[in-house]
Amino acid sequence: AQSVTQLGSHVSVSEGALVLLRCNYSSSVPPYLFWYVQYPNQGLQLLLKYTSAATLVKGINGFEAEFKKSETSFHLTKPSAHMSDAAEYFCAVSSPRGYSTLTFGKGTMLLVSP
Amino acid sequence: GAGVSQSPSNKVTEKGKDVELRCDPISGHTALYWYRQSLGQGLEFLIYFQGNSAPDKSGLPSDRFSAERTGGSVSTLTIQRTQQEDSAVYLCASSLGSPRGNTEAFFGQGTRLTVV
């Protein structure tokens, strides 16, 4: 069984500040991990994914995430927030064994103030 | 089309009526997923189709919910005797369906269902 926990339903930052969105996972096997972003009234768009290659993964829009097996974490970061980053962010996990669904966390809304 | 297409984009229905939601996946994608997004609930998995295999229906919340995928392409999610708690955004996604689970899922823009 797999699960994802995202700490904080809302995170507020100032423009130019560091963005840190937390994601912890539970999986019986080494997982594949994903971060998706959802802008208002839009579907979900992939930001980045970890599939057992490099543990530091770079994605679109300046975001990156680091897979830490010892901490079962896959936190999303961006050095400097832009107003356009305001959106909801979802962490997801899938299993590398056989076909499987994506299991999502409950999401974190990122608010960026000027 | 270039992406996953869902129709209608918005649907308002009366309690007790049946509704059908449609999803056109990306051509060539063998995997198709339905999720439900409600306020504060995140994305709730409903059903997963992979090629010609039997679908994984483990996420369907009740027997009022059903889905089919015809010809390995278009999918329809049907909700019978709708209830107010069915109000949500229903998202469809498709992917290449790698057996290793590492392929990206592409999402449609969703159908917002409101049951009044």
GROMACS .gro file of C-alpha atoms in nm:
model
  230
    1ALA     CA    1   0.000   0.000   0.000
    2GLN     CA    2   0.115   0.351  -0.074
    3SER     CA    3   0.029   0.684   0.079
    4VAL     CA    4   0.140   1.044   0.064
    5THR     CA    5   0.128   1.310   0.332
    6GLN     CA    6   0.165   1.676   0.250
    7LEU     CA    7   0.227   1.890   0.556
    8GLY     CA    8   0.037   2.216   0.546
    9SER     CA    9  -0.275   2.270   0.341
   10HIS     CA   10  -0.162   2.631   0.284
   11VAL     CA   11   0.183   2.785   0.263
   12SER     CA   12   0.235   3.160   0.235
   13VAL     CA   13   0.556   3.321   0.113
   14SER     CA   14   0.664   3.662  -0.006
   15GLU     CA   15   0.775   3.717  -0.362
   16GLY     CA   16   1.146   3.638  -0.383
   17ALA     CA   17   1.144   3.412  -0.078
   18LEU     CA   18   1.230   3.043  -0.067
   19VAL     CA   19   0.948   2.803  -0.140
   20LEU     CA   20   0.941   2.475   0.054
   21LEU     CA   21   0.650   2.234   0.016
   22ARG     CA   22   0.673   1.915   0.216
   23CYS     CA   23   0.588   1.564   0.105
   24ASN     CA   24   0.639   1.238   0.290
   25TYR     CA   25   0.549   0.903   0.145
   26SER     CA   26   0.485   0.552   0.262
   27SER     CA   27   0.555   0.262   0.031
   28SER     CA   28   0.647  -0.102   0.075
   29VAL     CA   29   0.885  -0.079  -0.219
   30PRO     CA   30   1.106   0.202  -0.345
   31PRO     CA   31   0.855   0.428  -0.513
   32TYR     CA   32   0.833   0.660  -0.805
   33LEU     CA   33   0.741   1.012  -0.692
   34PHE     CA   34   0.584   1.306  -0.872
   35TRP     CA   35   0.495   1.668  -0.809
   36TYR     CA   36   0.203   1.818  -1.000
   37VAL     CA   37   0.078   2.177  -1.007
   38GLN     CA   38  -0.280   2.289  -1.057
   39TYR     CA   39  -0.364   2.646  -1.152
   40PRO     CA   40  -0.721   2.770  -1.093
   41ASN     CA   41  -0.980   2.596  -1.312
   42GLN     CA   42  -0.710   2.390  -1.483
   43GLY     CA   43  -0.608   2.027  -1.483
   44LEU     CA   44  -0.287   1.905  -1.326
   45GLN     CA   45   0.051   1.961  -1.488
   46LEU     CA   46   0.364   1.762  -1.410
   47LEU     CA   47   0.641   1.966  -1.245
   48LEU     CA   48   0.896   1.689  -1.197
   49LYS     CA   49   0.935   1.320  -1.122
   50TYR     CA   50   1.175   1.086  -0.945
   51THR     CA   51   1.218   0.744  -1.102
   52SER     CA   52   1.521   0.601  -0.920
   53ALA     CA   53   1.790   0.788  -1.112
   54ALA     CA   54   1.943   1.102  -0.959
   55THR     CA   55   1.801   1.183  -0.617
   56LEU     CA   56   1.795   1.558  -0.690
   57VAL     CA   57   1.540   1.619  -0.959
   58LYS     CA   58   1.501   1.945  -1.148
   59GLY     CA   59   1.168   2.037  -1.300
   60ILE     CA   60   0.998   2.315  -1.484
   61ASN     CA   61   0.966   2.676  -1.366
   62GLY     CA   62   1.277   2.654  -1.147
   63PHE     CA   63   1.141   2.392  -0.908
   64GLU     CA   64   1.342   2.100  -0.778
   65ALA     CA   65   1.292   1.817  -0.532
   66GLU     CA   66   1.523   1.581  -0.348
   67PHE     CA   67   1.442   1.218  -0.278
   68LYS     CA   68   1.560   1.121   0.070
   69LYS     CA   69   1.501   0.754   0.137
   70SER     CA   70   1.611   0.772   0.501
   71GLU     CA   71   1.349   1.040   0.567
   72THR     CA   72   1.089   0.901   0.323
   73SER     CA   73   1.059   1.253   0.190
   74PHE     CA   74   1.037   1.428  -0.145
   75HIS     CA   75   1.011   1.799  -0.060
   76LEU     CA   76   0.964   2.055  -0.336
   77THR     CA   77   1.172   2.373  -0.335
   78LYS     CA   78   1.228   2.686  -0.537
   79PRO     CA   79   1.489   2.945  -0.439
   80SER     CA   80   1.282   3.253  -0.523
   81ALA     CA   81   0.905   3.264  -0.545
   82HIS     CA   82   0.722   3.447  -0.822
   83MET     CA   83   0.364   3.568  -0.811
   84SER     CA   84   0.291   3.326  -1.095
   85ASP     CA   85   0.381   3.031  -0.869
   86ALA     CA   86   0.059   3.077  -0.674
   87ALA     CA   87  -0.128   2.750  -0.729
   88GLU     CA   88  -0.207   2.419  -0.565
   89TYR     CA   89   0.069   2.159  -0.556
   90PHE     CA   90   0.017   1.785  -0.530
   91CYS     CA   91   0.269   1.517  -0.444
   92ALA     CA   92   0.200   1.168  -0.579
   93VAL     CA   93   0.348   0.819  -0.556
   94SER     CA   94   0.331   0.515  -0.781
   95SER     CA   95   0.475   0.170  -0.753
   96PRO     CA   96   0.756   0.048  -0.978
   97ARG     CA   97   0.619  -0.304  -0.964
   98GLY     CA   98   0.354  -0.372  -1.219
   99TYR     CA   99   0.095  -0.132  -1.350
  100SER     CA  100  -0.031   0.093  -1.078
  101THR     CA  101  -0.229   0.404  -1.013
  102LEU     CA  102  -0.100   0.733  -0.883
  103THR     CA  103  -0.181   0.801  -0.519
  104PHE     CA  104  -0.200   1.172  -0.440
  105GLY     CA  105  -0.157   1.379  -0.129
  106LYS     CA  106  -0.428   1.626  -0.030
  107GLY     CA  107  -0.243   1.916  -0.186
  108THR     CA  108  -0.079   2.236  -0.063
  109MET     CA  109  -0.201   2.575  -0.173
  110LEU     CA  110   0.090   2.813  -0.226
  111LEU     CA  111   0.009   3.178  -0.170
  112VAL     CA  112   0.260   3.440  -0.286
  113SER     CA  113   0.236   3.797  -0.161
  114PRO     CA  114   0.409   4.097  -0.316
  115GLY     CA  115  -0.641   1.623  -3.009
  116ALA     CA  116  -0.316   1.719  -2.842
  117GLY     CA  117  -0.431   1.663  -2.487
  118VAL     CA  118  -0.688   1.487  -2.272
  119SER     CA  119  -1.032   1.623  -2.346
  120GLN     CA  120  -1.324   1.606  -2.104
  121SER     CA  121  -1.685   1.697  -2.161
  122PRO     CA  122  -1.891   1.866  -2.046
  123SER     CA  123  -1.674   2.117  -1.860
  124ASN     CA  124  -1.962   2.196  -1.626
  125LYS     CA  125  -2.271   1.997  -1.542
  126VAL     CA  126  -2.557   2.092  -1.312
  127THR     CA  127  -2.803   1.815  -1.241
  128GLU     CA  128  -3.093   1.751  -1.011
  129LYS     CA  129  -3.059   1.507  -0.725
  130GLY     CA  130  -3.165   1.160  -0.836
  131LYS     CA  131  -3.080   1.206  -1.204
  132ASP     CA  132  -2.814   1.006  -1.387
  133VAL     CA  133  -2.512   1.177  -1.545
  134GLU     CA  134  -2.247   1.071  -1.794
  135LEU     CA  135  -1.903   1.228  -1.805
  136ARG     CA  136  -1.680   1.174  -2.106
  137CYS     CA  137  -1.304   1.151  -2.142
  138ASP     CA  138  -1.103   1.142  -2.465
  139PRO     CA  139  -0.746   1.037  -2.378
  140ILE     CA  140  -0.431   1.115  -2.570
  141SER     CA  141  -0.404   0.892  -2.874
  142GLY     CA  142  -0.183   0.590  -2.806
  143HIS     CA  143  -0.210   0.608  -2.428
  144THR     CA  144  -0.305   0.269  -2.291
  145ALA     CA  145  -0.373   0.378  -1.935
  146LEU     CA  146  -0.671   0.590  -1.833
  147TYR     CA  147  -0.760   0.710  -1.484
  148TRP     CA  148  -1.058   0.882  -1.325
  149TYR     CA  149  -1.015   1.089  -1.009
  150ARG     CA  150  -1.257   1.295  -0.804
  151GLN     CA  151  -1.147   1.625  -0.650
  152SER     CA  152  -1.350   1.767  -0.366
  153LEU     CA  153  -1.271   2.062  -0.141
  154GLY     CA  154  -1.028   1.954   0.125
  155GLN     CA  155  -1.017   1.594   0.003
  156GLY     CA  156  -0.739   1.608  -0.252
  157LEU     CA  157  -0.759   1.375  -0.548
  158GLU     CA  158  -0.954   1.059  -0.480
  159PHE     CA  159  -0.881   0.767  -0.712
  160LEU     CA  160  -1.192   0.619  -0.871
  161ILE     CA  161  -1.099   0.374  -1.146
  162TYR     CA  162  -0.803   0.274  -1.366
  163PHE     CA  163  -0.804   0.114  -1.711
  164GLN     CA  164  -0.488  -0.044  -1.852
  165GLY     CA  165  -0.501  -0.182  -2.203
  166ASN     CA  166  -0.730  -0.482  -2.230
  167SER     CA  167  -0.694  -0.580  -1.866
  168ALA     CA  168  -0.986  -0.577  -1.627
  169PRO     CA  169  -1.015  -0.228  -1.477
  170ASP     CA  170  -0.915  -0.153  -1.121
  171LYS     CA  171  -1.245  -0.036  -0.973
  172SER     CA  172  -1.128  -0.031  -0.615
  173GLY     CA  173  -1.182   0.343  -0.577
  174LEU     CA  174  -1.544   0.363  -0.685
  175PRO     CA  175  -1.734   0.491  -0.379
  176SER     CA  176  -2.061   0.306  -0.439
  177ASP     CA  177  -2.242   0.092  -0.693
  178ARG     CA  178  -2.402   0.408  -0.830
  179PHE     CA  179  -2.068   0.475  -1.000
  180SER     CA  180  -1.954   0.287  -1.308
  181ALA     CA  181  -1.719   0.346  -1.597
  182GLU     CA  182  -1.638   0.190  -1.927
  183ARG     CA  183  -1.374   0.237  -2.189
  184THR     CA  184  -1.469   0.153  -2.545
  185GLY     CA  185  -1.214   0.035  -2.797
  186GLY     CA  186  -0.932   0.118  -2.561
  187SER     CA  187  -0.991   0.488  -2.614
  188VAL     CA  188  -1.287   0.700  -2.501
  189SER     CA  189  -1.413   0.648  -2.148
  190THR     CA  190  -1.746   0.733  -1.989
  191LEU     CA  191  -1.800   0.769  -1.615
  192THR     CA  192  -2.164   0.723  -1.519
  193ILE     CA  193  -2.318   0.826  -1.189
  194GLN     CA  194  -2.667   0.698  -1.127
  195ARG     CA  195  -2.921   0.856  -0.893
  196THR     CA  196  -2.688   1.146  -0.816
  197GLN     CA  197  -2.661   1.274  -0.460
  198GLN     CA  198  -2.543   1.612  -0.337
  199GLU     CA  199  -2.224   1.457  -0.201
  200ASP     CA  200  -2.135   1.362  -0.560
  201SER     CA  201  -2.073   1.731  -0.634
  202ALA     CA  202  -1.704   1.761  -0.721
  203VAL     CA  203  -1.462   1.804  -1.008
  204TYR     CA  204  -1.407   1.479  -1.194
  205LEU     CA  205  -1.064   1.456  -1.351
  206CYS     CA  206  -0.954   1.216  -1.621
  207ALA     CA  207  -0.592   1.137  -1.699
  208SER     CA  208  -0.409   0.917  -1.944
  209SER     CA  209  -0.058   0.782  -1.971
  210LEU     CA  210   0.154   0.543  -2.173
  211GLY     CA  211   0.097   0.291  -1.899
  212SER     CA  212   0.444   0.165  -1.829
  213PRO     CA  213   0.449  -0.152  -1.618
  214ARG     CA  214   0.710   0.025  -1.409
  215GLY     CA  215   0.473   0.305  -1.315
  216ASN     CA  216   0.714   0.581  -1.408
  217THR     CA  217   0.534   0.748  -1.694
  218GLU     CA  218   0.371   1.085  -1.667
  219ALA     CA  219  -0.006   1.107  -1.639
  220PHE     CA  220  -0.161   1.385  -1.847
  221PHE     CA  221  -0.476   1.539  -1.704
  222GLY     CA  222  -0.781   1.690  -1.864
  223GLN     CA  223  -0.931   2.010  -1.729
  224GLY     CA  224  -1.205   1.823  -1.551
  225THR     CA  225  -1.582   1.824  -1.535
  226ARG     CA  226  -1.732   2.026  -1.252
  227LEU     CA  227  -2.045   1.844  -1.139
  228THR     CA  228  -2.299   2.022  -0.922
  229VAL     CA  229  -2.595   1.828  -0.785
  230VAL     CA  230  -2.881   2.050  -0.671
   0.00000   0.00000   0.00000
